[in-house]
Amino acid sequence: MNDRVVVVGSVNVDHTVEVERFPRPGETLLASSLRSSMGGKGANQAVAAANSGARTSMIARIGTDSEGSRALETLQRAGVDVDAAERVADAPTGTAWITVSATENTILVVPGANSVWPERVPRFDASAVVLCQLEIPLSVVESVAATTVGTFILNAAPARPLSDDVLRRCDVLIVNEHELAEVSGHTDIDASDTGGQIAASRSLIERGTTAVATTLGSRGAILCTNESTLVATAPPTPDVVDSTGAGDAFCGVFAGRIALGESLGAALRAGVTAGSLAVRHPGAQGGYDGFATLATLIHDTPEITTRPNR
Ligand code: RIB
């Protein structure tokens, strides 16, 4: 077993405003607070994977600005190997502009250095569990997918059309319910329509991916293979503070647990538990340092159930 996770992805500084409700187009509202913290789907997932116990490294593109230095320190403090994270002089570190209202958020990303990659992707441990997202150029993700010989996990966020070549290399494609609709083209699925989500997942499996995991917010997650669907119900989480980064907590812990040799079902249950812990803290990486205690918290998460696909 190769117990390593390699994350190839984005690093951002998150600027988050809290509002009572989202503004309408053309409307000005007063926010109740502003804070900045480290984020980026790639960095969040790397920190989550490292905190789940897997040896984790990150390949990223970060500006030479002070935000970039802060981001690197945050990753290092979490135990992420950043030897292959390159500083680029001609673009600032990526930023995300986040609005949080009650349990929901909206996010705009300015990629900056996240979009400046060399033509050849830097060398990485291709036998590791490799985890990508879509906040870096698609050509980089395609080349990483083609090079990986270990387990390739793609979090299709933000959603974009994916080629059959990439889907064929995906061992697990991770999406939320909106991304599932967009990536599969099944745009009419209702949030509570598990049958529709399974049908959309199976259409992606027909195009090549081995499994599709869909995160369902406070309801948990499902993971479809061609034969069956694993259902992970989230534990009750009454105290939601900020859902930013909950999906990344799921992805990082899921990948970390797979790297540590756990089954898809066990990794799914750990991922759902991590997501429910993350939403209790402000900021994308808030609460991630508690993932070492997942072994005790996981008992609040119902056992996985399996249903055959018809
Ligand atoms: O998934 C949450 C993340 O999305 C934030 O940290 C933000 O940086 C954006 O990348």
GROMACS .gro file of C-alpha atoms in nm, residues 24-261:
model
  238
   24ARG     CA    1  -3.006   4.119  -0.514
   25PRO     CA    2  -2.848   4.246  -0.841
   26GLY     CA    3  -2.804   4.623  -0.811
   27GLU     CA    4  -2.861   4.625  -0.434
   28THR     CA    5  -2.618   4.747  -0.162
   29LEU     CA    6  -2.625   4.579   0.179
   30LEU     CA    7  -2.418   4.619   0.495
   31ALA     CA    8  -2.215   4.314   0.600
   32SER     CA    9  -2.180   4.224   0.966
   33SER     CA   10  -1.814   4.108   0.949
   34LEU     CA   11  -1.511   4.061   0.723
   35ARG     CA   12  -1.231   3.811   0.777
   36SER     CA   13  -0.951   3.662   0.573
   37SER     CA   14  -0.822   3.308   0.603
   38MET     CA   15  -0.646   3.044   0.399
   39GLY     CA   16  -0.844   2.850   0.140
   40GLY     CA   17  -0.847   2.716  -0.213
   41LYS     CA   18  -1.005   2.381  -0.283
   42GLY     CA   19  -0.664   2.220  -0.337
   43ALA     CA   20  -0.506   2.356  -0.018
   44ASN     CA   21  -0.816   2.278   0.188
   45GLN     CA   22  -0.819   1.920   0.064
   46ALA     CA   23  -0.445   1.879   0.125
   47VAL     CA   24  -0.481   2.003   0.485
   48ALA     CA   25  -0.781   1.771   0.536
   49ALA     CA   26  -0.592   1.470   0.394
   50ALA     CA   27  -0.288   1.540   0.614
   51ASN     CA   28  -0.509   1.578   0.922
   52SER     CA   29  -0.675   1.245   0.844
   53GLY     CA   30  -0.336   1.077   0.892
   54ALA     CA   31  -0.215   1.026   0.533
   55ARG     CA   32   0.129   1.146   0.420
   56THR     CA   33   0.032   1.437   0.197
   57SER     CA   34   0.212   1.657  -0.050
   58MET     CA   35   0.085   1.939  -0.266
   59ILE     CA   36   0.174   2.063  -0.612
   60ALA     CA   37   0.051   2.419  -0.655
   61ARG     CA   38   0.131   2.761  -0.797
   62ILE     CA   39   0.151   3.042  -0.542
   63GLY     CA   40   0.242   3.411  -0.579
   64THR     CA   41   0.562   3.558  -0.435
   65ASP     CA   42   0.347   3.796  -0.224
   66SER     CA   43   0.304   3.783   0.153
   67GLU     CA   44  -0.028   3.595   0.113
   68GLY     CA   45   0.164   3.321  -0.070
   69SER     CA   46   0.412   3.295   0.218
   70ARG     CA   47   0.124   3.271   0.466
   71ALA     CA   48  -0.041   3.000   0.259
   72LEU     CA   49   0.279   2.796   0.247
   73GLU     CA   50   0.324   2.828   0.624
   74THR     CA   51  -0.035   2.714   0.682
   75LEU     CA   52   0.017   2.408   0.464
   76GLN     CA   53   0.347   2.324   0.633
   77ARG     CA   54   0.198   2.365   0.979
   78ALA     CA   55  -0.066   2.110   0.883
   79GLY     CA   56   0.211   1.865   0.785
   80VAL     CA   57   0.169   1.901   0.407
   81ASP     CA   58   0.492   1.859   0.208
   82VAL     CA   59   0.514   2.170  -0.011
   83ASP     CA   60   0.850   2.104  -0.181
   84ALA     CA   61   0.670   2.094  -0.518
   85ALA     CA   62   0.463   2.409  -0.459
   86GLU     CA   63   0.619   2.671  -0.688
   87ARG     CA   64   0.620   3.047  -0.633
   88VAL     CA   65   0.540   3.245  -0.949
   89ALA     CA   66   0.650   3.607  -0.977
   90ASP     CA   67   0.413   3.723  -1.249
   91ALA     CA   68   0.077   3.667  -1.077
   92PRO     CA   69  -0.062   3.720  -0.725
   93THR     CA   70  -0.172   3.434  -0.502
   94GLY     CA   71  -0.530   3.331  -0.588
   95THR     CA   72  -0.813   3.492  -0.396
   96ALA     CA   73  -1.170   3.389  -0.321
   97TRP     CA   74  -1.447   3.637  -0.238
   98ILE     CA   75  -1.700   3.462  -0.022
   99THR     CA   76  -2.039   3.573   0.108
  100VAL     CA   77  -2.184   3.369   0.394
  101SER     CA   78  -2.549   3.390   0.493
  102ALA     CA   79  -2.681   3.144   0.754
  103THR     CA   80  -2.593   2.795   0.625
  104GLU     CA   81  -2.526   2.902   0.263
  105ASN     CA   82  -2.244   3.074   0.076
  106THR     CA   83  -2.150   3.210  -0.264
  107ILE     CA   84  -1.788   3.209  -0.387
  108LEU     CA   85  -1.609   3.399  -0.664
  109VAL     CA   86  -1.251   3.292  -0.733
  110VAL     CA   87  -0.983   3.510  -0.895
  111PRO     CA   88  -0.730   3.239  -0.991
  112GLY     CA   89  -0.412   3.452  -1.012
  113ALA     CA   90  -0.110   3.219  -0.978
  114ASN     CA   91  -0.338   2.912  -0.989
  115SER     CA   92  -0.364   2.956  -1.364
  116VAL     CA   93   0.011   2.994  -1.433
  117TRP     CA   94   0.150   2.644  -1.496
  118PRO     CA   95   0.446   2.523  -1.702
  119GLU     CA   96   0.374   2.320  -2.012
  120ARG     CA   97   0.499   2.001  -1.846
  121VAL     CA   98   0.344   1.915  -1.511
  122PRO     CA   99   0.613   1.877  -1.240
  123ARG     CA  100   0.703   1.515  -1.152
  124PHE     CA  101   0.503   1.359  -0.872
  125ASP     CA  102   0.461   1.020  -0.706
  126ALA     CA  103   0.231   0.871  -0.969
  127SER     CA  104   0.159   0.562  -0.756
  128ALA     CA  105   0.002   0.767  -0.478
  129VAL     CA  106  -0.365   0.853  -0.436
  130VAL     CA  107  -0.377   1.163  -0.657
  131LEU     CA  108  -0.646   1.421  -0.589
  132CYS     CA  109  -0.733   1.711  -0.823
  133GLN     CA  110  -1.003   1.979  -0.841
  134LEU     CA  111  -1.094   2.217  -1.125
  135GLU     CA  112  -0.958   2.551  -0.999
  136ILE     CA  113  -0.641   2.500  -1.206
  137PRO     CA  114  -0.622   2.471  -1.588
  138LEU     CA  115  -0.805   2.167  -1.724
  139SER     CA  116  -0.497   2.081  -1.935
  140VAL     CA  117  -0.298   2.032  -1.610
  141VAL     CA  118  -0.568   1.805  -1.465
  142GLU     CA  119  -0.579   1.606  -1.791
  143SER     CA  120  -0.205   1.557  -1.790
  144VAL     CA  121  -0.201   1.457  -1.419
  145ALA     CA  122  -0.484   1.209  -1.485
  146ALA     CA  123  -0.295   1.055  -1.776
  147THR     CA  124   0.026   1.020  -1.569
  148THR     CA  125  -0.126   0.874  -1.252
  149VAL     CA  126  -0.087   0.500  -1.207
  150GLY     CA  127  -0.228   0.490  -0.853
  151THR     CA  128  -0.582   0.590  -0.756
  152PHE     CA  129  -0.701   0.905  -0.933
  153ILE     CA  130  -0.975   1.105  -0.757
  154LEU     CA  131  -1.122   1.413  -0.922
  155ASN     CA  132  -1.338   1.664  -0.738
  156ALA     CA  133  -1.518   1.831  -1.030
  157ALA     CA  134  -1.547   2.170  -0.859
  158PRO     CA  135  -1.615   2.421  -0.995
  159ALA     CA  136  -1.808   2.209  -1.248
  160ARG     CA  137  -1.690   2.201  -1.609
  161PRO     CA  138  -1.754   1.963  -1.897
  162LEU     CA  139  -1.512   1.668  -1.873
  163SER     CA  140  -1.370   1.463  -2.158
  164ASP     CA  141  -1.425   1.087  -2.172
  165ASP     CA  142  -1.044   1.047  -2.145
  166VAL     CA  143  -1.042   1.212  -1.802
  167LEU     CA  144  -1.354   1.024  -1.691
  168ARG     CA  145  -1.196   0.693  -1.799
  169ARG     CA  146  -0.900   0.764  -1.571
  170CYS     CA  147  -1.117   0.858  -1.268
  171ASP     CA  148  -1.139   0.593  -0.998
  172VAL     CA  149  -1.373   0.821  -0.805
  173LEU     CA  150  -1.536   1.139  -0.931
  174ILE     CA  151  -1.655   1.358  -0.641
  175VAL     CA  152  -1.928   1.618  -0.697
  176ASN     CA  153  -2.199   1.796  -0.504
  177GLU     CA  154  -2.557   1.772  -0.628
  178HIS     CA  155  -2.528   2.084  -0.850
  179GLU     CA  156  -2.199   1.969  -1.000
  180LEU     CA  157  -2.347   1.624  -1.063
  181ALA     CA  158  -2.629   1.783  -1.265
  182GLU     CA  159  -2.388   2.000  -1.462
  183VAL     CA  160  -2.117   1.743  -1.532
  184SER     CA  161  -2.365   1.468  -1.625
  185GLY     CA  162  -2.602   1.694  -1.821
  186HIS     CA  163  -2.896   1.563  -1.612
  187THR     CA  164  -2.999   1.917  -1.526
  188ASP     CA  165  -3.350   1.833  -1.408
  189ILE     CA  166  -3.257   1.633  -1.094
  190ASP     CA  167  -3.431   1.746  -0.779
  191ALA     CA  168  -3.214   1.780  -0.461
  192SER     CA  169  -3.401   1.497  -0.286
  193ASP     CA  170  -3.425   1.273  -0.593
  194THR     CA  171  -3.183   0.992  -0.505
  195GLY     CA  172  -3.305   0.785  -0.802
  196GLY     CA  173  -3.221   1.074  -1.038
  197GLN     CA  174  -2.878   1.117  -0.875
  198ILE     CA  175  -2.806   0.748  -0.921
  199ALA     CA  176  -2.916   0.766  -1.288
  200ALA     CA  177  -2.691   1.072  -1.345
  201SER     CA  178  -2.400   0.895  -1.172
  202ARG     CA  179  -2.448   0.585  -1.385
  203SER     CA  180  -2.439   0.794  -1.702
  204LEU     CA  181  -2.094   0.915  -1.594
  205ILE     CA  182  -1.993   0.557  -1.510
  206GLU     CA  183  -2.096   0.457  -1.863
  207ARG     CA  184  -1.860   0.727  -1.993
  208GLY     CA  185  -1.570   0.579  -1.796
  209THR     CA  186  -1.540   0.669  -1.428
  210THR     CA  187  -1.543   0.372  -1.189
  211ALA     CA  188  -1.741   0.544  -0.913
  212VAL     CA  189  -1.920   0.872  -0.846
  213ALA     CA  190  -1.947   1.013  -0.493
  214THR     CA  191  -2.205   1.290  -0.449
  215THR     CA  192  -2.204   1.505  -0.136
  216LEU     CA  193  -2.553   1.604  -0.025
  217GLY     CA  194  -2.487   1.868   0.242
  218SER     CA  195  -2.657   1.797   0.573
  219ARG     CA  196  -2.801   1.473   0.431
  220GLY     CA  197  -2.458   1.306   0.387
  221ALA     CA  198  -2.332   1.150   0.064
  222ILE     CA  199  -2.388   0.862  -0.176
  223LEU     CA  200  -2.132   0.667  -0.374
  224CYS     CA  201  -2.240   0.483  -0.689
  225THR     CA  202  -2.060   0.211  -0.873
  226ASN     CA  203  -2.220   0.030  -1.165
  227GLU     CA  204  -2.358  -0.240  -0.935
  228SER     CA  205  -2.463  -0.062  -0.618
  229THR     CA  206  -2.498   0.261  -0.423
  230LEU     CA  207  -2.346   0.321  -0.079
  231VAL     CA  208  -2.550   0.564   0.130
  232ALA     CA  209  -2.380   0.762   0.410
  233THR     CA  210  -2.618   0.957   0.632
  234ALA     CA  211  -2.463   1.260   0.805
  235PRO     CA  212  -2.478   1.281   1.184
  236PRO     CA  213  -2.713   1.546   1.328
  237THR     CA  214  -2.533   1.884   1.310
  238PRO     CA  215  -2.749   2.147   1.481
  239ASP     CA  216  -2.474   2.408   1.519
  240VAL     CA  217  -2.384   2.504   1.157
  241VAL     CA  218  -2.158   2.814   1.158
  242ASP     CA  219  -2.006   2.817   0.806
  243SER     CA  220  -2.035   2.552   0.536
  244THR     CA  221  -1.735   2.686   0.336
  245GLY     CA  222  -1.483   2.405   0.291
  246ALA     CA  223  -1.712   2.124   0.414
  247GLY     CA  224  -1.697   1.958   0.071
  248ASP     CA  225  -1.318   1.990   0.075
  249ALA     CA  226  -1.306   1.829   0.420
  250PHE     CA  227  -1.501   1.537   0.269
  251CYS     CA  228  -1.267   1.508  -0.033
  252GLY     CA  229  -0.942   1.531   0.164
  253VAL     CA  230  -1.045   1.285   0.433
  254PHE     CA  231  -1.199   1.046   0.177
  255ALA     CA  232  -0.872   1.044  -0.024
  256GLY     CA  233  -0.662   1.016   0.294
  257ARG     CA  234  -0.859   0.716   0.416
  258ILE     CA  235  -0.835   0.544   0.077
  259ALA     CA  236  -0.457   0.600   0.085
  260LEU     CA  237  -0.449   0.442   0.433
  261GLY     CA  238  -0.610   0.130   0.289
   0.00000   0.00000   0.00000
